[in-house]
Amino acid sequence: MSMVVPARPKIEATVENAVFVVDDVHLSFGGIVALNALTFSVTKGELCAVIGPNGAGKSSLFNVISGVYKPSHGSVRYRGEEILGRAPHQIAALGVGRTFQNLAVVPAMTVLDNVLLGGHLRYRGPLTVLGGVLRLRGEVKAERRLRTDAHELLERIGLAHLAGEEVSSLSYGWQKRVEIARAMMSKPSLLLVDEPAGGLTQDEVHELGALLRGVRDEFELTMLLVEHHMGLVTSFADRCVVMSAGALIADGRPAEVVRDPVVVAAYLGEDD
Ligand SMILES: Nc1ncnc2c1ncn2[C@@H]1O[C@H](COP(=O)(O)OP(=O)(O)OP(=O)(O)O)[C@@H](O)[C@H]1O
Ligand SMILES: [Mg+2]
């Protein structure tokens, strides 16, 4: 029986080592169960990949963490605080940033302005009017600080040369980077990245993986990465949890987890 030997002991959700705890979360849409008693925890600073076949519940998990979906049962704690039941902007204010599976950039705006939008969330809660600028006098200084932060991030994410370009003119991979830079503007300590590698070439995937790891190191983030690109997961994640039908079916070192027969079986019948 060739079960994968856990690469390391299962991480227990103790106060000392778990910065982020998902505990017995249930979420359904009518008759469809998206998350089924989902339980796991993440250690501070970990870059943890979340993989699983289409419909496994990965994006639903992100939507629960960021307050978009309300589960019927369970608990999600970040740095000891319960985040279920809070509004998305309150969860963002606790330091949880995210990107979306479907690009959530504003195509008709420049790269710089898209990134600035992420900073405005930092001061104002949810945006109601896109393109809103900080008009009040007292906010001029804040605006200047945001611009400095935005330019620094554009430099760090490799987007500085595109700052004035309209986002619609960029390839998918670059647009994804804009989303990452925008999420970083809220100064998150936990970053959720949903499928950043779709449509990228092999070289671009490698660059993206190095970028995500570098950003994790430099900004001391904890990162959850949903990704179908196994090369990205095995080369750059510290740990990999596997979801199927809304529950966790494996947890361990990426290179070992992806060979786990239970995981392989869960993917059978998948197109990719
Ligand atoms: N807003 C919604 N309304 C109804 N059903 C939903 C909704 N969001 C997710 N689901 C359902 O919940 C299940 C999990 O979907 P989810 O998008 O979380 O999967 P996923 O693992 O992210 O898949 P993929 O790899 O295709 O992105 C699916 O059956 C999906 O159809
Ligand atoms: Mg998804």
mmCIF file of C-alpha atoms and ligand atoms in Angstrom:
data_model
loop_
_atom_site.group_PDB
_atom_site.id
_atom_site.type_symbol
_atom_site.label_atom_id
_atom_site.label_comp_id
_atom_site.label_asym_id
_atom_site.label_seq_id
_atom_site.Cartn_x
_atom_site.Cartn_y
_atom_site.Cartn_z
ATOM 1 C CA MET A 1 0.000 0.000 0.000
ATOM 2 C CA SER A 2 1.803 3.091 -1.156
ATOM 3 C CA MET A 3 0.429 5.894 0.906
ATOM 4 C CA VAL A 4 2.453 9.055 1.052
ATOM 5 C CA VAL A 5 4.316 9.371 4.313
ATOM 6 C CA PRO A 6 3.480 12.759 5.764
ATOM 7 C CA ALA A 7 6.450 15.009 5.102
ATOM 8 C CA ARG A 8 6.150 16.446 8.536
ATOM 9 C CA PRO A 9 3.768 16.164 11.408
ATOM 10 C CA LYS A 10 0.327 17.566 10.763
ATOM 11 C CA ILE A 11 0.380 21.148 11.890
ATOM 12 C CA GLU A 12 -1.809 21.525 14.915
ATOM 13 C CA ALA A 13 -3.761 24.694 15.366
ATOM 14 C CA THR A 14 -2.021 25.809 18.498
ATOM 15 C CA VAL A 15 -1.795 29.426 19.475
ATOM 16 C CA GLU A 16 1.988 29.338 19.111
ATOM 17 C CA ASN A 17 2.357 28.201 15.525
ATOM 18 C CA ALA A 18 -0.931 28.612 13.646
ATOM 19 C CA VAL A 19 -1.547 32.096 12.361
ATOM 20 C CA PHE A 20 -4.544 30.994 10.362
ATOM 21 C CA VAL A 21 -7.080 28.299 11.275
ATOM 22 C CA VAL A 22 -9.993 26.935 9.228
ATOM 23 C CA ASP A 23 -12.135 24.793 11.491
ATOM 24 C CA ASP A 24 -15.027 22.563 10.386
ATOM 25 C CA VAL A 25 -16.335 24.944 7.735
ATOM 26 C CA HIS A 26 -19.496 23.988 5.845
ATOM 27 C CA LEU A 27 -20.773 25.930 2.867
ATOM 28 C CA SER A 28 -23.481 24.945 0.404
ATOM 29 C CA PHE A 29 -25.384 26.503 -2.436
ATOM 30 C CA GLY A 30 -28.826 24.917 -2.516
ATOM 31 C CA GLY A 31 -28.044 21.240 -2.886
ATOM 32 C CA ILE A 32 -24.384 21.767 -3.851
ATOM 33 C CA VAL A 33 -21.916 21.264 -1.036
ATOM 34 C CA ALA A 34 -18.903 23.500 -1.730
ATOM 35 C CA LEU A 35 -17.072 23.071 1.601
ATOM 36 C CA ASN A 36 -17.628 20.014 3.740
ATOM 37 C CA ALA A 37 -16.188 20.078 7.273
ATOM 38 C CA LEU A 38 -13.048 21.698 5.891
ATOM 39 C CA THR A 39 -10.334 21.919 8.533
ATOM 40 C CA PHE A 40 -6.689 22.943 8.307
ATOM 41 C CA SER A 41 -4.294 25.514 9.628
ATOM 42 C CA VAL A 42 -1.355 27.477 8.321
ATOM 43 C CA THR A 43 1.820 28.530 10.079
ATOM 44 C CA LYS A 44 3.073 32.103 9.977
ATOM 45 C CA GLY A 45 5.231 32.731 6.929
ATOM 46 C CA GLU A 46 4.204 29.565 5.143
ATOM 47 C CA LEU A 47 3.612 29.550 1.374
ATOM 48 C CA CYS A 48 0.882 26.930 1.254
ATOM 49 C CA ALA A 49 -0.522 25.740 -2.069
ATOM 50 C CA VAL A 50 -4.165 24.681 -2.269
ATOM 51 C CA ILE A 51 -4.802 22.297 -5.143
ATOM 52 C CA GLY A 52 -7.653 20.041 -6.205
ATOM 53 C CA PRO A 53 -9.835 19.267 -9.211
ATOM 54 C CA ASN A 54 -12.288 21.774 -10.700
ATOM 55 C CA GLY A 55 -15.167 22.382 -8.337
ATOM 56 C CA ALA A 56 -13.239 21.113 -5.291
ATOM 57 C CA GLY A 57 -14.059 24.297 -3.383
ATOM 58 C CA LYS A 58 -10.752 26.189 -3.582
ATOM 59 C CA SER A 59 -12.188 29.529 -4.675
ATOM 60 C CA SER A 60 -15.103 29.041 -2.278
ATOM 61 C CA LEU A 61 -12.545 28.732 0.503
ATOM 62 C CA PHE A 62 -10.982 32.044 -0.532
ATOM 63 C CA ASN A 63 -14.420 33.637 -0.723
ATOM 64 C CA VAL A 64 -15.192 32.420 2.787
ATOM 65 C CA ILE A 65 -11.885 33.718 4.146
ATOM 66 C CA SER A 66 -12.352 37.125 2.563
ATOM 67 C CA GLY A 67 -15.964 37.419 3.748
ATOM 68 C CA VAL A 68 -17.682 37.139 0.367
ATOM 69 C CA TYR A 69 -19.417 33.816 1.152
ATOM 70 C CA LYS A 70 -21.038 33.091 4.511
ATOM 71 C CA PRO A 71 -20.693 29.471 5.612
ATOM 72 C CA SER A 72 -23.490 27.810 7.563
ATOM 73 C CA HIS A 73 -21.115 26.410 10.154
ATOM 74 C CA GLY A 74 -17.521 26.570 11.340
ATOM 75 C CA SER A 75 -14.829 29.022 12.269
ATOM 76 C CA VAL A 76 -12.001 30.831 10.487
ATOM 77 C CA ARG A 77 -9.503 32.541 12.747
ATOM 78 C CA TYR A 78 -6.690 34.816 11.744
ATOM 79 C CA ARG A 79 -4.171 35.744 14.434
ATOM 80 C CA GLY A 80 -6.609 34.479 17.017
ATOM 81 C CA GLU A 81 -9.543 36.570 15.791
ATOM 82 C CA GLU A 82 -12.719 35.077 14.378
ATOM 83 C CA ILE A 83 -13.243 36.469 10.905
ATOM 84 C CA LEU A 84 -16.443 34.675 9.902
ATOM 85 C CA GLY A 85 -19.365 37.031 9.991
ATOM 86 C CA ARG A 86 -17.242 40.102 9.289
ATOM 87 C CA ALA A 87 -17.641 42.204 6.179
ATOM 88 C CA PRO A 88 -15.006 41.909 3.428
ATOM 89 C CA HIS A 89 -13.537 45.361 4.154
ATOM 90 C CA GLN A 90 -13.213 44.510 7.862
ATOM 91 C CA ILE A 91 -11.367 41.314 6.988
ATOM 92 C CA ALA A 92 -9.118 43.254 4.602
ATOM 93 C CA ALA A 93 -8.410 45.683 7.437
ATOM 94 C CA LEU A 94 -7.236 42.736 9.566
ATOM 95 C CA GLY A 95 -4.520 42.150 6.985
ATOM 96 C CA VAL A 96 -6.068 39.655 4.580
ATOM 97 C CA GLY A 97 -5.448 40.523 0.925
ATOM 98 C CA ARG A 98 -6.462 38.582 -2.163
ATOM 99 C CA THR A 99 -6.489 38.286 -5.909
ATOM 100 C CA PHE A 100 -9.395 36.788 -7.855
ATOM 101 C CA GLN A 101 -9.562 33.769 -10.160
ATOM 102 C CA ASN A 102 -11.204 35.954 -12.773
ATOM 103 C CA LEU A 103 -9.114 39.073 -13.152
ATOM 104 C CA ALA A 104 -10.522 41.894 -11.089
ATOM 105 C CA VAL A 105 -8.659 44.769 -12.677
ATOM 106 C CA VAL A 106 -10.193 47.838 -14.273
ATOM 107 C CA PRO A 107 -9.171 47.448 -17.922
ATOM 108 C CA ALA A 108 -9.692 51.068 -18.936
ATOM 109 C CA MET A 109 -7.463 52.444 -16.176
ATOM 110 C CA THR A 110 -3.680 52.591 -16.078
ATOM 111 C CA VAL A 111 -1.549 50.134 -14.165
ATOM 112 C CA LEU A 112 -0.706 52.820 -11.601
ATOM 113 C CA ASP A 113 -4.343 53.785 -11.036
ATOM 114 C CA ASN A 114 -5.362 50.141 -10.625
ATOM 115 C CA VAL A 115 -2.690 49.715 -7.983
ATOM 116 C CA LEU A 116 -3.745 52.955 -6.260
ATOM 117 C CA LEU A 117 -7.281 51.564 -5.965
ATOM 118 C CA GLY A 118 -5.906 48.905 -3.634
ATOM 119 C CA GLY A 119 -4.456 51.619 -1.422
ATOM 120 C CA HIS A 120 -7.677 53.551 -1.280
ATOM 121 C CA LEU A 121 -9.322 50.511 0.258
ATOM 122 C CA ARG A 122 -6.770 50.845 3.025
ATOM 123 C CA TYR A 123 -8.206 54.206 4.063
ATOM 124 C CA ARG A 124 -11.791 54.108 2.957
ATOM 125 C CA GLY A 125 -13.326 50.679 3.130
ATOM 126 C CA PRO A 126 -15.084 49.355 0.048
ATOM 127 C CA LEU A 127 -15.025 51.549 -3.014
ATOM 128 C CA THR A 128 -18.386 52.531 -4.319
ATOM 129 C CA VAL A 129 -17.273 54.768 -7.164
ATOM 130 C CA LEU A 130 -14.440 53.426 -9.271
ATOM 131 C CA GLY A 131 -11.910 55.996 -10.195
ATOM 132 C CA GLY A 132 -12.639 58.027 -7.104
ATOM 133 C CA VAL A 133 -9.657 60.089 -6.009
ATOM 134 C CA LEU A 134 -8.991 61.402 -2.578
ATOM 135 C CA ARG A 135 -10.415 64.890 -2.779
ATOM 136 C CA LEU A 136 -10.608 66.058 0.767
ATOM 137 C CA ARG A 137 -7.790 68.360 1.809
ATOM 138 C CA GLY A 138 -6.714 66.341 4.798
ATOM 139 C CA GLU A 139 -6.212 63.385 2.515
ATOM 140 C CA VAL A 140 -3.678 64.957 0.223
ATOM 141 C CA LYS A 141 -0.826 63.689 2.353
ATOM 142 C CA ALA A 142 -2.313 60.216 2.459
ATOM 143 C CA GLU A 143 -2.624 60.316 -1.313
ATOM 144 C CA ARG A 144 1.038 61.250 -1.655
ATOM 145 C CA ARG A 145 2.036 58.382 0.608
ATOM 146 C CA LEU A 146 -0.105 55.987 -1.414
ATOM 147 C CA ARG A 147 1.605 57.095 -4.614
ATOM 148 C CA THR A 148 5.020 56.498 -3.090
ATOM 149 C CA ASP A 149 3.927 53.041 -1.927
ATOM 150 C CA ALA A 150 2.411 52.284 -5.331
ATOM 151 C CA HIS A 151 5.591 53.235 -7.180
ATOM 152 C CA GLU A 152 7.700 51.132 -4.807
ATOM 153 C CA LEU A 153 5.427 48.152 -5.321
ATOM 154 C CA LEU A 154 5.370 48.563 -9.096
ATOM 155 C CA GLU A 155 9.159 48.471 -8.967
ATOM 156 C CA ARG A 156 9.175 45.381 -6.752
ATOM 157 C CA ILE A 157 6.562 43.488 -8.815
ATOM 158 C CA GLY A 158 8.372 44.332 -12.068
ATOM 159 C CA LEU A 159 5.656 46.648 -13.378
ATOM 160 C CA ALA A 160 7.368 50.045 -13.134
ATOM 161 C CA HIS A 161 7.917 50.294 -16.891
ATOM 162 C CA LEU A 162 4.170 49.753 -17.449
ATOM 163 C CA ALA A 163 2.872 52.228 -14.847
ATOM 164 C CA GLY A 164 1.231 54.528 -17.411
ATOM 165 C CA GLU A 165 -0.135 51.784 -19.669
ATOM 166 C CA GLU A 166 -3.808 50.994 -19.839
ATOM 167 C CA VAL A 167 -4.341 47.587 -18.250
ATOM 168 C CA SER A 168 -6.427 46.370 -21.212
ATOM 169 C CA SER A 169 -3.309 46.577 -23.404
ATOM 170 C CA LEU A 170 -1.377 44.057 -21.240
ATOM 171 C CA SER A 171 -1.198 40.287 -21.510
ATOM 172 C CA TYR A 172 -3.006 38.147 -18.941
ATOM 173 C CA GLY A 173 0.225 37.476 -17.052
ATOM 174 C CA TRP A 174 0.981 41.160 -16.608
ATOM 175 C CA GLN A 175 -2.605 41.888 -15.627
ATOM 176 C CA LYS A 176 -2.262 39.217 -12.956
ATOM 177 C CA ARG A 177 0.774 41.036 -11.618
ATOM 178 C CA VAL A 178 -1.229 44.249 -11.483
ATOM 179 C CA GLU A 179 -3.738 42.409 -9.307
ATOM 180 C CA ILE A 180 -0.972 41.182 -7.018
ATOM 181 C CA ALA A 181 0.478 44.683 -6.698
ATOM 182 C CA ARG A 182 -2.966 46.052 -5.977
ATOM 183 C CA ALA A 183 -3.591 43.446 -3.269
ATOM 184 C CA MET A 184 -0.217 44.321 -1.724
ATOM 185 C CA MET A 185 -1.226 47.988 -1.435
ATOM 186 C CA SER A 186 -3.488 47.104 1.490
ATOM 187 C CA LYS A 187 -0.345 45.893 3.306
ATOM 188 C CA PRO A 188 -1.667 42.391 3.940
ATOM 189 C CA SER A 189 0.009 39.908 6.242
ATOM 190 C CA LEU A 190 -1.991 37.029 4.731
ATOM 191 C CA LEU A 191 -2.244 37.006 0.934
ATOM 192 C CA LEU A 192 -4.630 34.733 -0.976
ATOM 193 C CA VAL A 193 -3.655 34.249 -4.617
ATOM 194 C CA ASP A 194 -6.172 32.431 -6.840
ATOM 195 C CA GLU A 195 -4.731 30.779 -9.986
ATOM 196 C CA PRO A 196 -2.130 33.331 -11.020
ATOM 197 C CA ALA A 197 -0.435 31.139 -13.626
ATOM 198 C CA GLY A 198 -3.286 30.538 -16.080
ATOM 199 C CA GLY A 199 -2.187 31.131 -19.651
ATOM 200 C CA LEU A 200 1.468 31.802 -18.819
ATOM 201 C CA THR A 201 4.418 30.261 -20.647
ATOM 202 C CA GLN A 202 6.804 27.975 -18.790
ATOM 203 C CA ASP A 203 9.333 30.789 -18.313
ATOM 204 C CA GLU A 204 6.652 33.185 -17.119
ATOM 205 C CA VAL A 205 5.381 30.614 -14.613
ATOM 206 C CA HIS A 206 8.860 30.271 -13.188
ATOM 207 C CA GLU A 207 9.284 34.044 -12.934
ATOM 208 C CA LEU A 208 5.910 34.326 -11.236
ATOM 209 C CA GLY A 209 6.796 31.628 -8.699
ATOM 210 C CA ALA A 210 10.064 33.376 -7.873
ATOM 211 C CA LEU A 211 8.205 36.665 -7.574
ATOM 212 C CA LEU A 212 5.597 35.257 -5.187
ATOM 213 C CA ARG A 213 8.246 33.651 -3.009
ATOM 214 C CA GLY A 214 10.334 36.810 -3.031
ATOM 215 C CA VAL A 215 7.349 38.944 -2.045
ATOM 216 C CA ARG A 216 6.487 36.447 0.698
ATOM 217 C CA ASP A 217 10.037 36.681 2.075
ATOM 218 C CA GLU A 218 10.440 40.426 1.775
ATOM 219 C CA PHE A 219 7.066 41.381 3.231
ATOM 220 C CA GLU A 220 7.005 38.457 5.703
ATOM 221 C CA LEU A 221 3.663 37.267 4.390
ATOM 222 C CA THR A 222 1.765 34.105 4.944
ATOM 223 C CA MET A 223 0.501 33.032 1.531
ATOM 224 C CA LEU A 224 -2.202 30.680 0.283
ATOM 225 C CA LEU A 225 -1.853 29.885 -3.403
ATOM 226 C CA VAL A 226 -4.573 28.161 -5.412
ATOM 227 C CA GLU A 227 -2.961 26.814 -8.536
ATOM 228 C CA HIS A 228 -3.457 24.113 -11.162
ATOM 229 C CA HIS A 229 0.081 24.489 -12.461
ATOM 230 C CA MET A 230 1.873 21.679 -10.643
ATOM 231 C CA GLY A 231 5.328 22.936 -11.617
ATOM 232 C CA LEU A 232 4.646 26.186 -9.803
ATOM 233 C CA VAL A 233 3.355 24.319 -6.751
ATOM 234 C CA THR A 234 6.198 21.817 -6.510
ATOM 235 C CA SER A 235 8.935 24.382 -7.194
ATOM 236 C CA PHE A 236 7.797 27.234 -4.992
ATOM 237 C CA ALA A 237 5.331 26.165 -2.278
ATOM 238 C CA ASP A 238 6.526 24.988 1.152
ATOM 239 C CA ARG A 239 3.472 22.872 1.660
ATOM 240 C CA CYS A 240 0.509 21.649 -0.320
ATOM 241 C CA VAL A 241 -2.996 20.847 0.838
ATOM 242 C CA VAL A 242 -5.342 19.037 -1.527
ATOM 243 C CA MET A 243 -9.086 19.558 -1.622
ATOM 244 C CA SER A 244 -11.678 17.334 -3.199
ATOM 245 C CA ALA A 245 -15.445 17.709 -2.879
ATOM 246 C CA GLY A 246 -15.024 20.468 -0.325
ATOM 247 C CA ALA A 247 -12.764 18.577 2.089
ATOM 248 C CA LEU A 248 -9.042 18.075 2.619
ATOM 249 C CA ILE A 249 -7.723 14.789 1.223
ATOM 250 C CA ALA A 250 -3.949 15.309 1.544
ATOM 251 C CA ASP A 251 -1.449 17.594 3.233
ATOM 252 C CA GLY A 252 2.335 17.586 3.046
ATOM 253 C CA ARG A 253 5.363 18.408 0.943
ATOM 254 C CA PRO A 254 4.288 19.392 -2.588
ATOM 255 C CA ALA A 255 6.475 16.914 -4.474
ATOM 256 C CA GLU A 256 5.147 14.045 -2.388
ATOM 257 C CA VAL A 257 1.542 15.137 -2.240
ATOM 258 C CA VAL A 258 1.186 15.319 -6.024
ATOM 259 C CA ARG A 259 2.246 11.656 -6.275
ATOM 260 C CA ASP A 260 -0.134 10.504 -3.571
ATOM 261 C CA PRO A 261 -2.466 7.893 -5.145
ATOM 262 C CA VAL A 262 -5.423 9.432 -3.336
ATOM 263 C CA VAL A 263 -4.618 12.761 -4.984
ATOM 264 C CA VAL A 264 -4.011 11.220 -8.403
ATOM 265 C CA ALA A 265 -7.360 9.420 -8.152
ATOM 266 C CA ALA A 266 -9.132 12.671 -7.275
ATOM 267 C CA TYR A 267 -7.794 14.203 -10.483
ATOM 268 C CA LEU A 268 -8.783 11.274 -12.729
ATOM 269 C CA GLY A 269 -11.324 12.392 -15.258
ATOM 270 C CA GLU A 270 -10.020 15.951 -15.162
ATOM 271 C CA ASP A 271 -9.263 17.486 -18.531
ATOM 272 C CA ASP A 272 -5.910 18.810 -17.379
HETATM 273 N N1 LIG B 1 -21.776 31.490 -6.088
HETATM 274 C C1 LIG B 1 -22.034 30.198 -6.281
HETATM 275 N N2 LIG B 1 -23.290 29.766 -6.534
HETATM 276 C C2 LIG B 1 -23.554 28.455 -6.709
HETATM 277 N N3 LIG B 1 -22.617 27.488 -6.671
HETATM 278 C C3 LIG B 1 -21.362 27.856 -6.431
HETATM 279 C C4 LIG B 1 -20.979 29.221 -6.218
HETATM 280 N N4 LIG B 1 -19.639 29.290 -6.007
HETATM 281 C C5 LIG B 1 -19.196 28.028 -6.081
HETATM 282 N N5 LIG B 1 -20.221 27.168 -6.330
HETATM 283 C C6 LIG B 1 -20.133 25.714 -6.463
HETATM 284 O O1 LIG B 1 -19.340 25.243 -5.396
HETATM 285 C C7 LIG B 1 -18.463 24.213 -5.850
HETATM 286 C C8 LIG B 1 -17.032 24.627 -5.590
HETATM 287 O O2 LIG B 1 -16.682 25.671 -6.506
HETATM 288 P P1 LIG B 1 -15.311 26.465 -6.452
HETATM 289 O O3 LIG B 1 -15.415 27.564 -7.433
HETATM 290 O O4 LIG B 1 -15.016 26.818 -5.059
HETATM 291 O O5 LIG B 1 -14.288 25.353 -6.947
HETATM 292 P P2 LIG B 1 -12.744 25.491 -7.353
HETATM 293 O O6 LIG B 1 -12.026 24.442 -6.587
HETATM 294 O O7 LIG B 1 -12.295 26.886 -7.177
HETATM 295 O O8 LIG B 1 -12.783 25.090 -8.891
HETATM 296 P P3 LIG B 1 -11.878 25.618 -10.112
HETATM 297 O O9 LIG B 1 -10.601 24.838 -10.048
HETATM 298 O O10 LIG B 1 -12.697 25.243 -11.311
HETATM 299 O O11 LIG B 1 -11.684 27.091 -9.967
HETATM 300 C C9 LIG B 1 -18.781 23.980 -7.314
HETATM 301 O O12 LIG B 1 -19.722 22.924 -7.398
HETATM 302 C C10 LIG B 1 -19.395 25.294 -7.732
HETATM 303 O O13 LIG B 1 -20.271 25.125 -8.810
HETATM 304 MG MG MG B 2 -11.556 28.291 -8.431
#
